[in-house]
Coordinates of C-alpha atoms and ligand atoms in Angstrom, one line a residue:
L1175 CA 6.8 -18.3 -3.6
S1176 CA 4.3 -21.2 -3.2
V1177 CA 0.7 -21.3 -2.4
E1178 CA 1.3 -24.1 0.2
G1179 CA 4.1 -22.1 1.8
I1180 CA 1.9 -19.1 2.2
R1181 CA -1.1 -21.1 3.4
R1182 CA 1.1 -22.6 6.1
G1183 CA 1.6 -19.3 7.8
L1184 CA -1.9 -17.8 7.1
G1185 CA -4.1 -17.1 10.0
A1186 CA -6.9 -15.2 8.3
S1187 CA -10.6 -15.7 8.1
T1188 CA -11.4 -13.8 4.9
V1189 CA -8.2 -12.7 3.2
G1190 CA -6.7 -15.5 1.2
R1191 CA -9.9 -17.6 0.9
H1192 CA -8.8 -17.9 -2.7
L1193 CA -5.2 -17.5 -3.5
Y1194 CA -3.8 -17.2 -7.1
L1195 CA -0.1 -17.2 -7.7
F1196 CA 1.1 -16.3 -11.2
G1197 CA 4.6 -16.4 -12.7
E1198 CA 4.3 -13.1 -14.6
V1199 CA 1.4 -10.7 -15.0
Q1200 CA 0.9 -7.3 -16.3
S1201 CA -0.1 -6.1 -12.8
T1202 CA -1.6 -8.1 -9.9
N1203 CA -4.2 -5.3 -9.6
V1204 CA -5.2 -5.7 -13.2
A1205 CA -5.4 -9.5 -13.0
L1206 CA -7.5 -9.3 -9.8
R1207 CA -9.8 -6.7 -11.5
S1208 CA -10.7 -9.3 -14.2
L1209 CA -11.4 -11.9 -11.5
A1210 CA -13.5 -9.4 -9.6
R1211 CA -15.6 -8.7 -12.7
E1212 CA -16.2 -12.4 -13.1
G1213 CA -17.6 -12.5 -9.5
A1214 CA -14.5 -13.4 -7.3
V1215 CA -15.4 -13.2 -3.6
E1216 CA -14.1 -10.8 -1.0
G1217 CA -10.6 -11.9 0.2
T1218 CA -9.5 -13.3 -3.1
V1219 CA -5.7 -12.7 -3.5
V1220 CA -3.5 -12.5 -6.5
L1221 CA 0.3 -12.7 -6.2
A1222 CA 2.9 -12.8 -8.9
E1223 CA 6.6 -13.5 -9.1
S1224 CA 6.9 -10.5 -11.5
Q1225 CA 4.9 -7.8 -13.2
R1226 CA 5.5 -6.5 -16.7
A1227 CA 3.7 -3.2 -16.0
G1228 CA 3.6 -2.8 -12.2
R1229 CA 1.7 0.3 -11.4
G1230 CA 2.3 3.1 -8.9
R1231 CA -0.1 6.0 -8.2
L1232 CA -0.8 8.7 -10.7
G1233 CA 0.3 6.6 -13.7
R1234 CA 3.7 5.9 -12.3
E1235 CA 5.6 2.6 -12.6
W1236 CA 6.4 0.1 -9.9
F1237 CA 9.7 -1.7 -10.5
S1238 CA 8.8 -5.4 -10.3
P1239 CA 11.8 -7.7 -10.9
S1240 CA 11.2 -11.5 -10.9
G1241 CA 11.5 -13.9 -8.0
V1242 CA 12.8 -11.5 -5.3
N1243 CA 9.9 -9.3 -4.0
L1244 CA 6.2 -9.4 -3.1
Y1245 CA 3.5 -8.1 -5.5
A1246 CA 0.1 -8.9 -4.0
S1247 CA -3.5 -7.6 -4.5
V1248 CA -6.5 -8.3 -2.3
L1249 CA -10.1 -8.0 -3.2
F1250 CA -12.7 -6.3 -0.9
R1251 CA -16.4 -5.8 -1.4
P1252 CA -17.1 -3.2 1.3
H1253 CA -20.4 -1.6 2.0
F1254 CA -19.4 1.9 2.2
A1255 CA -19.3 5.1 0.1
P1256 CA -16.3 5.8 -2.3
R1257 CA -15.2 8.7 -0.1
Q1258 CA -14.2 6.2 2.6
A1259 CA -11.9 4.3 0.3
P1260 CA -8.7 6.4 1.1
C1261 CA -9.0 5.7 4.8
F1262 CA -9.8 2.1 4.2
S1263 CA -6.7 1.8 2.0
F1264 CA -4.5 2.7 5.1
I1265 CA -5.0 -0.8 6.2
A1266 CA -2.6 -2.0 3.5
S1267 CA 0.4 0.0 4.9
L1268 CA -0.6 -0.8 8.5
A1269 CA -0.6 -4.5 7.7
A1270 CA 2.7 -4.2 5.8
A1271 CA 4.2 -2.3 8.8
D1272 CA 3.1 -5.1 11.1
A1273 CA 4.6 -7.7 8.9
V1274 CA 7.9 -5.8 8.6
K1275 CA 8.0 -5.1 12.3
E1276 CA 7.9 -8.8 13.1
L1277 CA 11.3 -9.1 11.2
G1278 CA 12.9 -6.4 13.4
P1279 CA 12.8 -2.9 11.8
S1280 CA 10.1 -0.4 13.0
P1281 CA 8.7 1.2 9.8
A1282 CA 7.1 4.6 9.4
I1283 CA 4.3 5.5 7.0
K1284 CA 4.5 8.4 4.6
W1285 CA 1.1 9.6 3.4
P1286 CA -0.7 8.2 1.7
N1287 CA 0.7 4.7 1.7
D1288 CA 4.5 4.5 1.5
L1289 CA 6.3 2.3 4.0
L1290 CA 9.7 3.6 5.0
V1291 CA 12.5 2.0 6.9
D1292 CA 15.4 4.3 7.9
R1293 CA 13.5 7.0 5.8
K1294 CA 13.7 4.9 2.7
K1295 CA 10.8 3.3 0.8
V1296 CA 10.5 -0.5 1.1
A1297 CA 6.9 -0.8 0.1
G1298 CA 4.1 1.1 -1.6
A1299 CA 0.3 0.5 -1.8
L1300 CA -2.1 1.2 -4.6
V1301 CA -5.9 1.3 -4.0
E1302 CA -8.2 1.0 -7.0
C1303 CA -12.0 1.2 -6.8
A1304 CA -14.8 0.2 -9.1
T1305 CA -17.9 2.2 -8.4
R1306 CA -21.5 1.8 -9.4
G1307 CA -23.4 5.0 -8.8
D1308 CA -22.7 6.1 -5.2
E1309 CA -21.5 2.7 -4.1
I1310 CA -18.3 0.8 -4.2
E1311 CA -18.7 -2.3 -6.3
F1312 CA -15.3 -3.6 -5.3
L1313 CA -12.0 -2.3 -4.0
I1314 CA -8.5 -3.7 -4.8
L1315 CA -5.6 -3.2 -2.4
G1316 CA -2.3 -3.8 -4.1
I1317 CA 1.1 -3.8 -2.3
G1318 CA 4.6 -4.1 -3.6
I1319 CA 7.3 -4.9 -1.0
N1320 CA 11.0 -4.8 -1.8
V1321 CA 12.1 -8.0 -0.1
N1322 CA 15.3 -9.5 -1.5
V1323 CA 16.0 -7.3 -4.5
P1324 CA 19.7 -6.4 -4.4
L1325 CA 20.2 -2.7 -3.7
P1326 CA 22.4 -2.1 -6.8
V1327 CA 19.6 -3.6 -9.0
L1328 CA 17.0 -1.4 -7.3
R1329 CA 19.1 1.7 -7.6
A1330 CA 20.0 1.1 -11.2
A1331 CA 16.3 0.6 -12.2
L1332 CA 15.0 3.6 -10.4
G1333 CA 17.6 6.2 -11.4
P1334 CA 17.9 9.3 -9.2
A1335 CA 14.8 8.2 -7.2
G1336 CA 16.7 5.0 -6.2
V1337 CA 18.5 6.7 -3.4
N1338 CA 15.2 6.9 -1.5
A1339 CA 14.5 3.2 -1.9
T1340 CA 15.6 0.1 -0.1
S1341 CA 14.8 -3.5 0.5
L1342 CA 14.2 -5.6 3.6
A1343 CA 17.2 -7.8 2.9
A1344 CA 19.4 -4.7 2.6
V1345 CA 18.1 -3.4 5.9
L1346 CA 18.4 -6.7 7.7
G1347 CA 21.6 -7.9 6.1
Q1348 CA 20.0 -11.2 5.2
E1349 CA 17.4 -12.7 2.9
V1350 CA 13.8 -12.8 3.9
D1351 CA 11.4 -15.8 3.5
R1352 CA 8.8 -14.4 1.1
N1353 CA 6.2 -17.0 1.8
A1354 CA 6.3 -16.2 5.5
L1355 CA 6.2 -12.5 4.8
A1356 CA 3.3 -12.8 2.4
A1357 CA 1.4 -14.9 5.0
S1358 CA 2.1 -12.4 7.7
Y1359 CA 1.0 -9.4 5.6
L1360 CA -2.3 -11.2 4.5
T1361 CA -3.0 -12.2 8.1
H1362 CA -2.5 -8.7 9.4
L1363 CA -4.5 -7.3 6.5
D1364 CA -7.4 -9.6 7.5
G1365 CA -7.2 -8.3 11.1
W1366 CA -7.2 -4.6 10.1
A1367 CA -10.1 -5.2 7.7
R1368 CA -12.1 -6.8 10.5
R1369 CA -11.2 -3.9 12.8
Y1370 CA -12.5 -1.5 10.2
K1371 CA -15.7 -3.4 9.8
A1372 CA -16.2 -3.4 13.6
G1373 CA -15.1 0.1 14.5
G1374 CA -15.1 2.1 11.3
P1375 CA -12.3 4.5 10.4
E1376 CA -11.3 5.7 13.8
P1377 CA -9.2 2.7 15.0
I1378 CA -7.5 2.7 11.6
L1379 CA -6.7 6.4 11.7
A1380 CA -5.4 6.2 15.3
A1381 CA -3.0 3.4 14.4
W1382 CA -2.0 5.1 11.2
R1383 CA -1.3 8.4 13.0
E1384 CA 1.1 6.6 15.3
R1385 CA 3.3 5.6 12.4
D1386 CA 2.8 8.8 10.3
I1387 CA 6.1 10.5 9.5
L1388 CA 4.8 13.7 8.0
T1389 CA 2.8 15.4 10.7
G1390 CA 4.4 18.6 12.0
R1391 CA 7.1 18.6 9.2
R1392 CA 7.8 21.1 6.5
I1393 CA 6.8 19.5 3.2
E1394 CA 6.6 20.2 -0.4
V1395 CA 3.3 19.3 -2.1
R1396 CA 3.4 18.7 -5.8
G1397 CA 0.2 18.4 -7.8
E1398 CA -0.9 18.8 -11.4
G1399 CA -1.2 22.6 -11.0
G1400 CA 2.3 23.1 -9.6
G1401 CA 3.6 22.9 -6.1
F1402 CA 3.9 24.7 -2.8
E1403 CA 5.6 24.4 0.5
G1404 CA 3.9 24.2 3.9
R1405 CA 3.5 22.3 7.1
A1406 CA 1.7 18.9 7.3
L1407 CA -1.0 19.0 10.0
G1408 CA -2.0 15.3 9.7
V1409 CA -4.9 13.4 8.1
D1410 CA -8.6 14.2 8.4
G1411 CA -11.4 11.7 8.9
D1412 CA -11.4 10.9 5.1
G1413 CA -7.7 10.1 5.0
H1414 CA -6.8 13.3 3.2
L1415 CA -3.7 15.2 4.2
L1416 CA -4.1 18.7 5.7
V1417 CA -1.4 21.2 4.9
D1418 CA -0.9 24.9 5.9
D1419 CA 1.1 26.8 3.3
S1420 CA 3.5 29.5 4.2
H1421 CA 0.7 32.1 4.0
G1422 CA -1.3 30.3 6.5
Q1423 CA -3.8 29.0 3.9
R1424 CA -5.2 25.5 4.5
H1425 CA -5.0 22.9 1.7
I1426 CA -6.4 19.4 1.5
A1427 CA -4.1 17.0 -0.4
L1428 CA -6.0 14.1 -2.1
S1429 CA -3.4 12.3 -4.1
E1430 CA -0.5 14.7 -4.6
E1431 CA 3.2 13.8 -4.2
I1432 CA 4.8 14.9 -1.0
R1433 CA 8.4 15.6 -0.3
Ligands
LIG2387 C1 3.3 3.3 -5.0 O1 3.1 4.2 -5.9 O2 4.1 3.3 -4.1 C2 2.3 2.1 -5.1 C3 3.0 0.9 -5.6 C4 2.1 -0.3 -5.6 C5 2.7 -1.5 -6.3 C6 1.8 -2.7 -6.2 S1 2.6 -4.1 -6.7 C7 1.2 -5.0 -6.6 C8 0.1 -4.1 -7.2 N1 0.0 -4.2 -8.6 C9 0.4 -3.1 -9.2 O3 0.4 -2.9 -10.4 N2 0.7 -2.2 -8.3 C10 0.5 -2.7 -6.9 P1 3.8 5.7 -5.9 O4 3.6 6.3 -4.6 O5 3.3 6.4 -7.1 O6 5.3 5.4 -6.1 C11 5.9 5.1 -7.3 C12 7.3 5.8 -7.4 O7 8.1 5.0 -6.5 C13 7.9 5.7 -8.7 O8 7.7 6.8 -9.5 C14 9.4 5.5 -8.4 O9 10.0 6.7 -8.2 C15 9.3 4.8 -7.0 N3 9.4 3.3 -7.2 C16 9.1 2.5 -8.3 N4 9.3 1.2 -8.0 C17 9.8 1.2 -6.8 C18 10.3 0.1 -6.0 N5 10.3 -1.2 -6.4 N6 10.8 0.4 -4.7 C19 10.8 1.7 -4.3 N7 10.4 2.8 -5.0 C20 9.9 2.5 -6.3

């Protein structure tokens, strides 16, 4: 990765105004959070070649080997209530989907923010918010994309979960230019953020629903208090997943794991 290489392909007005590229960090989300606390402007981006402690949702880990993938976090300072954050976060997977589609494969999105190619996960997004009272102080959208990591390495690192993961190089049968992919992702993210600003959640939700793989399917919901089976009905206006269980009871999933 190189800042010049990424800048060459970048066509964004806000995202990427400041671009930091690190060798190794604990987590790009954590590094960007420190910059945000020091007053970094909206659109500031942190990328790293590797992460010591890449984070997934719910305290899980994100496998982040060096020099082969993308780990990127982008800072937003939106003027909306914290309840709008989940829907806004959909722009990360939409932008990643656009960037991947330019390479060939047509990806699907699994709620809330997994990107799947051939039903296997190639990318995941993590949204983190800092709030002050009823307002968002800043919001960080982190994305990890498996780009050129060899499949055996990915599978060995993830254990049994590895069968559900893949990389772009594995899907395409050739290595992918990470600078070009990063530029494309950031450019699309900028576009989606502008669309959200102009039109609110609806255009985002409409695009997201087109790629959503869960709606209408039988699923298993796993939360802290146990799990249940049901049918996914789709997302509501807040970006939460609606599920009917086998007794016809309606549930609203906020952050649970779906299978
Ligand atoms: C996610 O979590 O999918 C969000 C991942 C976000 C990572 C980015 S990298 C840049 C930024 N900085 C960070 O520290 N994080 C963000 P979740 O839905 O919880 O998925 C995590 C689960 O996916 C793990 O429990 C594993 O089973 C699996 N997993 C871990 N690493 C993976 C990888 N590289 N590829 C595919 N699956 C993986």
